[in-house]
Coordinates of C-alpha atoms and ligand atoms in Angstrom, one line a residue:
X1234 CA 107.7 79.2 127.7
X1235 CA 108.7 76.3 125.2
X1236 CA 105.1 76.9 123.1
X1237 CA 106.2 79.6 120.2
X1238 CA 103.0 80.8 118.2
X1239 CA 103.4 81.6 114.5
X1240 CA 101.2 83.4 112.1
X1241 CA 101.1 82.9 108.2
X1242 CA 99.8 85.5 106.5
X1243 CA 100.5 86.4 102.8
X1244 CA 98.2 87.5 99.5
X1245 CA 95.9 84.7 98.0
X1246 CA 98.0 82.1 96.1
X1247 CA 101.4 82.5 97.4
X1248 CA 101.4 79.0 99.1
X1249 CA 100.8 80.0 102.4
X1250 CA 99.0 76.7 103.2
X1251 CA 101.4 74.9 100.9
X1252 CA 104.2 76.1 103.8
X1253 CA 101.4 75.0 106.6
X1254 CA 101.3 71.8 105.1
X1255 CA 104.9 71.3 105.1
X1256 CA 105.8 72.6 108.3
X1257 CA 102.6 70.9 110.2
X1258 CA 101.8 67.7 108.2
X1259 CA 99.1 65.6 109.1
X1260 CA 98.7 67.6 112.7
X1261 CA 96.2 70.3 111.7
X1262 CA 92.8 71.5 112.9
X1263 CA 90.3 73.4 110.5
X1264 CA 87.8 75.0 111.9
X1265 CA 85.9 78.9 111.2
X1266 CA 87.4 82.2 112.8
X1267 CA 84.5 83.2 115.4
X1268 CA 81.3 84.9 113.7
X1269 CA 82.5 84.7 110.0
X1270 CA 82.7 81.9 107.4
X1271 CA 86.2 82.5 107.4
X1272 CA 88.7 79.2 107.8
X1273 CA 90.5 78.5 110.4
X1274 CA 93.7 76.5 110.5
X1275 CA 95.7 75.6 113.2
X1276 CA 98.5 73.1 113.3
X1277 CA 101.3 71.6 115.8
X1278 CA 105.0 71.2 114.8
X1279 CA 108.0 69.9 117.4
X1280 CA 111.0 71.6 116.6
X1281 CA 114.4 71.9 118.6
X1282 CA 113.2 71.4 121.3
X1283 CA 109.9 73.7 120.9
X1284 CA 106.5 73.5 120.0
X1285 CA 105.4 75.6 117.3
X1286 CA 101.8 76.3 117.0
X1287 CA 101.0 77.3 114.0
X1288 CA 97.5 78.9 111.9
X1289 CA 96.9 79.7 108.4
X1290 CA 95.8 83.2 107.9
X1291 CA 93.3 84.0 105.5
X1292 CA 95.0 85.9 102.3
X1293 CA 95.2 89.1 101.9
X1294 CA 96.5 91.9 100.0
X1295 CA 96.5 95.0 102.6
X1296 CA 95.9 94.9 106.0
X1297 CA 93.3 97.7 106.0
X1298 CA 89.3 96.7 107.3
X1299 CA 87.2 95.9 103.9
X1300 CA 86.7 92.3 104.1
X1301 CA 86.3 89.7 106.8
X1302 CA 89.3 88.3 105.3
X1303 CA 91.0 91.7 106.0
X1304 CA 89.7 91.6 109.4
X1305 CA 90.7 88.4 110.9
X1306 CA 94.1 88.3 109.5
X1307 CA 94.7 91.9 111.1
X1308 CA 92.8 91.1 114.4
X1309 CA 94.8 87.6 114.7
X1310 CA 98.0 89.7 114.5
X1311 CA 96.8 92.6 116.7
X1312 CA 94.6 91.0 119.8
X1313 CA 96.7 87.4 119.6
X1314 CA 99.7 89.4 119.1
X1315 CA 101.9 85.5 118.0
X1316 CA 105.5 85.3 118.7
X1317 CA 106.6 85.3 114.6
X1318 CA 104.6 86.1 111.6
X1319 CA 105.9 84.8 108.6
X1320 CA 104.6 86.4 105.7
X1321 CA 105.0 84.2 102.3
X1322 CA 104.9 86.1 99.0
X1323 CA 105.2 85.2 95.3
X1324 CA 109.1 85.7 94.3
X1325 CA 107.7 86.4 91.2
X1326 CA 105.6 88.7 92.2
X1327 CA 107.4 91.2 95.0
X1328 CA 106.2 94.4 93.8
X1329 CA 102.5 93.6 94.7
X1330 CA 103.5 91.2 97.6
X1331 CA 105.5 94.3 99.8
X1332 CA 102.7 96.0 99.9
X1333 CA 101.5 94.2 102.7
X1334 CA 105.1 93.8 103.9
X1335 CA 105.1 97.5 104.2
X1336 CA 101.6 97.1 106.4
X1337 CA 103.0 94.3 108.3
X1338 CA 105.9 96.6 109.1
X1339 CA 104.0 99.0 110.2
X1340 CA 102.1 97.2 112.9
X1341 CA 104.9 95.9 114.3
X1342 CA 105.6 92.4 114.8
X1343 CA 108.4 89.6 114.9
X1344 CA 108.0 89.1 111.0
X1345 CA 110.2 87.0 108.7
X1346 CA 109.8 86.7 104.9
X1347 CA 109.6 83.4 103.3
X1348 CA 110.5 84.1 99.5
X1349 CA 108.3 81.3 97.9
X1350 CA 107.8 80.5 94.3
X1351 CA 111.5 80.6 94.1
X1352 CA 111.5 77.9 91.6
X1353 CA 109.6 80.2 89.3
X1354 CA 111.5 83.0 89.7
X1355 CA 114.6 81.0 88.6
X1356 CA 113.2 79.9 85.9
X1357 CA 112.5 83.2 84.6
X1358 CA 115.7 84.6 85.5
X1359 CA 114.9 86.9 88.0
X1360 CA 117.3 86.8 91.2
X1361 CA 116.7 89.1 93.9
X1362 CA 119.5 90.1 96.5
X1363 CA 118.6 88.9 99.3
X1364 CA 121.3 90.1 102.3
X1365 CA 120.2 93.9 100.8
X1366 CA 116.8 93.0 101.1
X1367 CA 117.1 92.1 104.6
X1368 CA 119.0 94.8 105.2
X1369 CA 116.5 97.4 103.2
X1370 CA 113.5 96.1 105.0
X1371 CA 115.4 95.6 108.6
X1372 CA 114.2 91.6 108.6
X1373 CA 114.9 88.4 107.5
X1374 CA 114.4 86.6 104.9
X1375 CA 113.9 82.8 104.0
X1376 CA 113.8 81.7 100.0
X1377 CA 111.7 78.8 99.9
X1378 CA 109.8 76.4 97.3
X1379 CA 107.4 75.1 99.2
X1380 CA 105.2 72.6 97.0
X1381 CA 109.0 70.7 96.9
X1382 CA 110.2 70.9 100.7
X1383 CA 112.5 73.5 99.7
X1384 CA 113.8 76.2 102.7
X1385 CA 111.6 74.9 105.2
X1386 CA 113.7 74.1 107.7
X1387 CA 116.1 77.1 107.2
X1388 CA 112.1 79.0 108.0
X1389 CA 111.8 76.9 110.9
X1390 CA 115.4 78.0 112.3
X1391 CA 115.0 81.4 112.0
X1392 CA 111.5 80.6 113.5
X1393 CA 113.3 79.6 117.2
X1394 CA 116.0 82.7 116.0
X1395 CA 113.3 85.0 115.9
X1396 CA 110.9 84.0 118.3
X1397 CA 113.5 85.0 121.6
X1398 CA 113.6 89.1 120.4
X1399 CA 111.1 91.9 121.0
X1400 CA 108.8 93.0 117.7
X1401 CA 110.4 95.7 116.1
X1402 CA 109.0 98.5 114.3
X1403 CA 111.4 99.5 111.2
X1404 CA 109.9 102.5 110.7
X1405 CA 110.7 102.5 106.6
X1406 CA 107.9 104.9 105.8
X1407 CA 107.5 108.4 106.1
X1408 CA 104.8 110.8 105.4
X1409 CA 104.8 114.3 104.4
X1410 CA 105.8 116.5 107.5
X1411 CA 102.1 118.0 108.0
X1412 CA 100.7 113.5 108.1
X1413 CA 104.0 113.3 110.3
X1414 CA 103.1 115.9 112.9
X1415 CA 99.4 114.7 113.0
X1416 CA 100.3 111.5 113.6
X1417 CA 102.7 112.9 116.5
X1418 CA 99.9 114.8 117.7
X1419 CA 97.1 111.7 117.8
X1420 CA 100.1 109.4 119.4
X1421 CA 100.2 111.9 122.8
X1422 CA 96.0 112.2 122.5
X1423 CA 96.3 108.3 122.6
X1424 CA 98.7 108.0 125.3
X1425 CA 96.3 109.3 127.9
X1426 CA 95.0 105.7 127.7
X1427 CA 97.4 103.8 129.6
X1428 CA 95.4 100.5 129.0
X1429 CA 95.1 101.0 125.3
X1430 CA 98.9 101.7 124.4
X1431 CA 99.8 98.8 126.3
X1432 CA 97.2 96.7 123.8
X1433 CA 98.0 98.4 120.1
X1434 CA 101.1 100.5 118.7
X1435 CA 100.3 104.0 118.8
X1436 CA 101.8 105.2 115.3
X1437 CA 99.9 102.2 113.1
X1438 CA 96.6 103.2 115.3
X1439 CA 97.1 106.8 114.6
X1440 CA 97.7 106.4 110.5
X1441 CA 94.9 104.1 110.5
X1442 CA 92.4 106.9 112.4
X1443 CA 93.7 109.5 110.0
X1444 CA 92.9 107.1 107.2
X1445 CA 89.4 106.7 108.4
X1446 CA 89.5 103.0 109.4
X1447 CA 86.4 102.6 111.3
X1448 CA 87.5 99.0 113.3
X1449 CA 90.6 100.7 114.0
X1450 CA 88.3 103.2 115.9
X1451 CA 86.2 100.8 117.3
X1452 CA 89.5 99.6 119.5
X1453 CA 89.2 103.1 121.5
X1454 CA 87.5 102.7 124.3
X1455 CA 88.2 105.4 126.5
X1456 CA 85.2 108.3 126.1
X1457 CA 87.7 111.1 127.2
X1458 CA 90.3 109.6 124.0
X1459 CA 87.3 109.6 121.7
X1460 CA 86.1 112.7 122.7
X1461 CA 89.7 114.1 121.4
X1462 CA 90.2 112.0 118.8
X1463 CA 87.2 112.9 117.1
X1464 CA 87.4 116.5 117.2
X1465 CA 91.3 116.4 116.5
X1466 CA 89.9 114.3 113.1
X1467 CA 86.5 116.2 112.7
X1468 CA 88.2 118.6 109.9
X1469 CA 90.5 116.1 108.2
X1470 CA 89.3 114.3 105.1
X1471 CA 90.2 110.5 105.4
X1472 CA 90.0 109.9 101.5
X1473 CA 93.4 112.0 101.4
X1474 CA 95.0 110.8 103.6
X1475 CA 94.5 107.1 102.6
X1476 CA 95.7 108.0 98.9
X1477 CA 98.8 109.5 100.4
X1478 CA 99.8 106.8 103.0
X1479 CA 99.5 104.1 99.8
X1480 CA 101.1 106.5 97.5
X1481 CA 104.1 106.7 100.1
X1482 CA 104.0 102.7 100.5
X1483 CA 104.2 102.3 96.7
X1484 CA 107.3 105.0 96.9
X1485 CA 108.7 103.0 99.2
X1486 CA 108.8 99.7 97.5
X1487 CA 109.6 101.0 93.8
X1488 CA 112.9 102.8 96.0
X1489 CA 113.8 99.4 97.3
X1490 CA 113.2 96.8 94.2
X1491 CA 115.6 98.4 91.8
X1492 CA 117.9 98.1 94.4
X1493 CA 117.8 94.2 95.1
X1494 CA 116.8 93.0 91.3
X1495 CA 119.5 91.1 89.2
X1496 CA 122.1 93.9 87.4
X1497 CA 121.5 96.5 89.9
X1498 CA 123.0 94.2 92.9
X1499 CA 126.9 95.5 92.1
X1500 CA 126.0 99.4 91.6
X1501 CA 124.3 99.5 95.3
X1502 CA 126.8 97.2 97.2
X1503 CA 129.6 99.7 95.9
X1504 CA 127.9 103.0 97.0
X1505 CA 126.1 102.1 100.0
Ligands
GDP2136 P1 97.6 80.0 99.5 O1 96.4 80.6 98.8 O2 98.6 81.1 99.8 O3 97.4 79.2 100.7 O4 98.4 79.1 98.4 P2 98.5 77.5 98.2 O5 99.3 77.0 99.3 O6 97.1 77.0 98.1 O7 99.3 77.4 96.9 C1 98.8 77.8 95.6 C2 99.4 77.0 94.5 O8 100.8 77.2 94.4 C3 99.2 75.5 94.8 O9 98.9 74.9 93.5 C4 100.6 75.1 95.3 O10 100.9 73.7 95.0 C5 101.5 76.0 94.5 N1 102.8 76.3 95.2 C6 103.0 76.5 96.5 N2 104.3 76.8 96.7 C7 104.9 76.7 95.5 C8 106.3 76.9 95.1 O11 107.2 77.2 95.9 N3 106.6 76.7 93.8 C9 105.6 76.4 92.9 N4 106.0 76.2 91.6 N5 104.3 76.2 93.2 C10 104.0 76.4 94.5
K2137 K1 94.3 79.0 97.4
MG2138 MG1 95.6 78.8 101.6

């Protein structure tokens, strides 16, 4: 197929549609996301060759199920399943912005990082390392400064560069061994549903049933898989679980930034 279909997604204000703009130009439809007041966007772009169709996702800062927002960007990503999701974030603002990397890496898609806002970043000094980033996270990463035209067509490259490979599903996080063998446990409960597996990854459904996400439930629809489901979670207490999987995140991310900000970059090249 020469049609490749990319995703944006990102938090509010990180120039997502600033990077829509400048990949699509003046070839855009807006329009709503079916039964919410939720914008669409959807653009065209020819490149090498290909034709890149492209649509803004609303912004978001987790891809759990508490806003409409919340919904459509994960449901685009899930049911659609596009080729490449690029997620932009706020240079200046990576702590934050890898939380939904971390969620984005757990669903498993084709995702690349566009590091926007570099411009500010530089000016405040702040450098981030990006080949141990890449290799931290297992993806790639684009630095861009979009409002200027700035690393959009290094995005678009690795675009076509990503768009021929399988999703991958770096799995960076691990629970506790007790959320581990749970999530084991629900993963061979939800393999007895051919159909479903084939539609959703069976680790991101199983964290997100243990973490009480009631869409992520609604995707079951085999009685016999519900039946078990519910009385393998009829004892667990969600709330719990949900701290722990964000605690974990969080862990995850303040492991990695020390590692890739400006002064640490020579101390973990040496010893790793
Ligand atoms: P969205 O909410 O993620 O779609 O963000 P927007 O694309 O609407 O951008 C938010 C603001 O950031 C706008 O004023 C943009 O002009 C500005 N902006 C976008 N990219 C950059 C960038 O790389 N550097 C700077 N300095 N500003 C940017
Ligand atoms: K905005
Ligand atoms: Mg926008």
């Amino acid at each position: 197929e020469n049609k490749i279909r990319v995703a944006l997604t990102g938090n509010p204000n990180v120039g997502k549609t600033t990077v829509f703009n400048a990949i699509t130009g003046s070839r855009q439809k807006v329009g709503n996301w079916p039964g919410v007041t939720v914008e669409k966007k959807t653009g065209i772009k020819e490149y090498g060759g290909r034709i890149l169709e492209i649509v803004d996702l609303p912004g978001t800062y987790s891809l759990t199920a508490y806003s409409a927002d919340e919904v459509v960007a994960r449901d685009y990503i899930l049911e659609e399943k596009p080729d490449v999701v690029i997620q932009v974030l706020d240079s200046t603002n990576l702590e934050r912005n890898l939380y939904l990397t971390t969620q984005l890496l757990e669903i498993g898609t084709n995702l690349i990082l566009a590091l926007n806002m570099s411009d500010l970043a530089e000016r405040k000094g702040e450098d981030v390392n990006i080949p141990v980033l890449e290799k931290l996270l297992g993806i790639s990463l684009i630095r861009t400064t979009a409002n200027e035209g700035k690393g959009i067509n290094e995005l678009l490259d690795e675009i076509i560069l990503r768009s021929g490979s399988a999703s991958s599903f770096p799995n960076k996080i691990e629970y506790n061994k007790k959320i581990e063998d749970e999530i084991r446990q629900l993963e061979r409960i939800l393999a007895e549903d051919e159909a479903l597996m084939t539609r959703y990854p069976s680790r991101w459904l199983s964290i997100k049933l243990l973490e009480g996400d009631e869409n992520a439930h609604s995707k079951l629809s085999s009685s016999n898989v519900q039946f078990k489901v519910n009385k393998f979670l009829s004892n667990l207490i969600s709330e719990e679980y949900e701290a722990e999987m964000a605690d974990k995140r969080y862990e995850f991310i303040s492991r990695v930034l020390p590692q890739v900000s400006k002064g640490r970059v020579e101390r973990m090249s040496s010893s790793d």
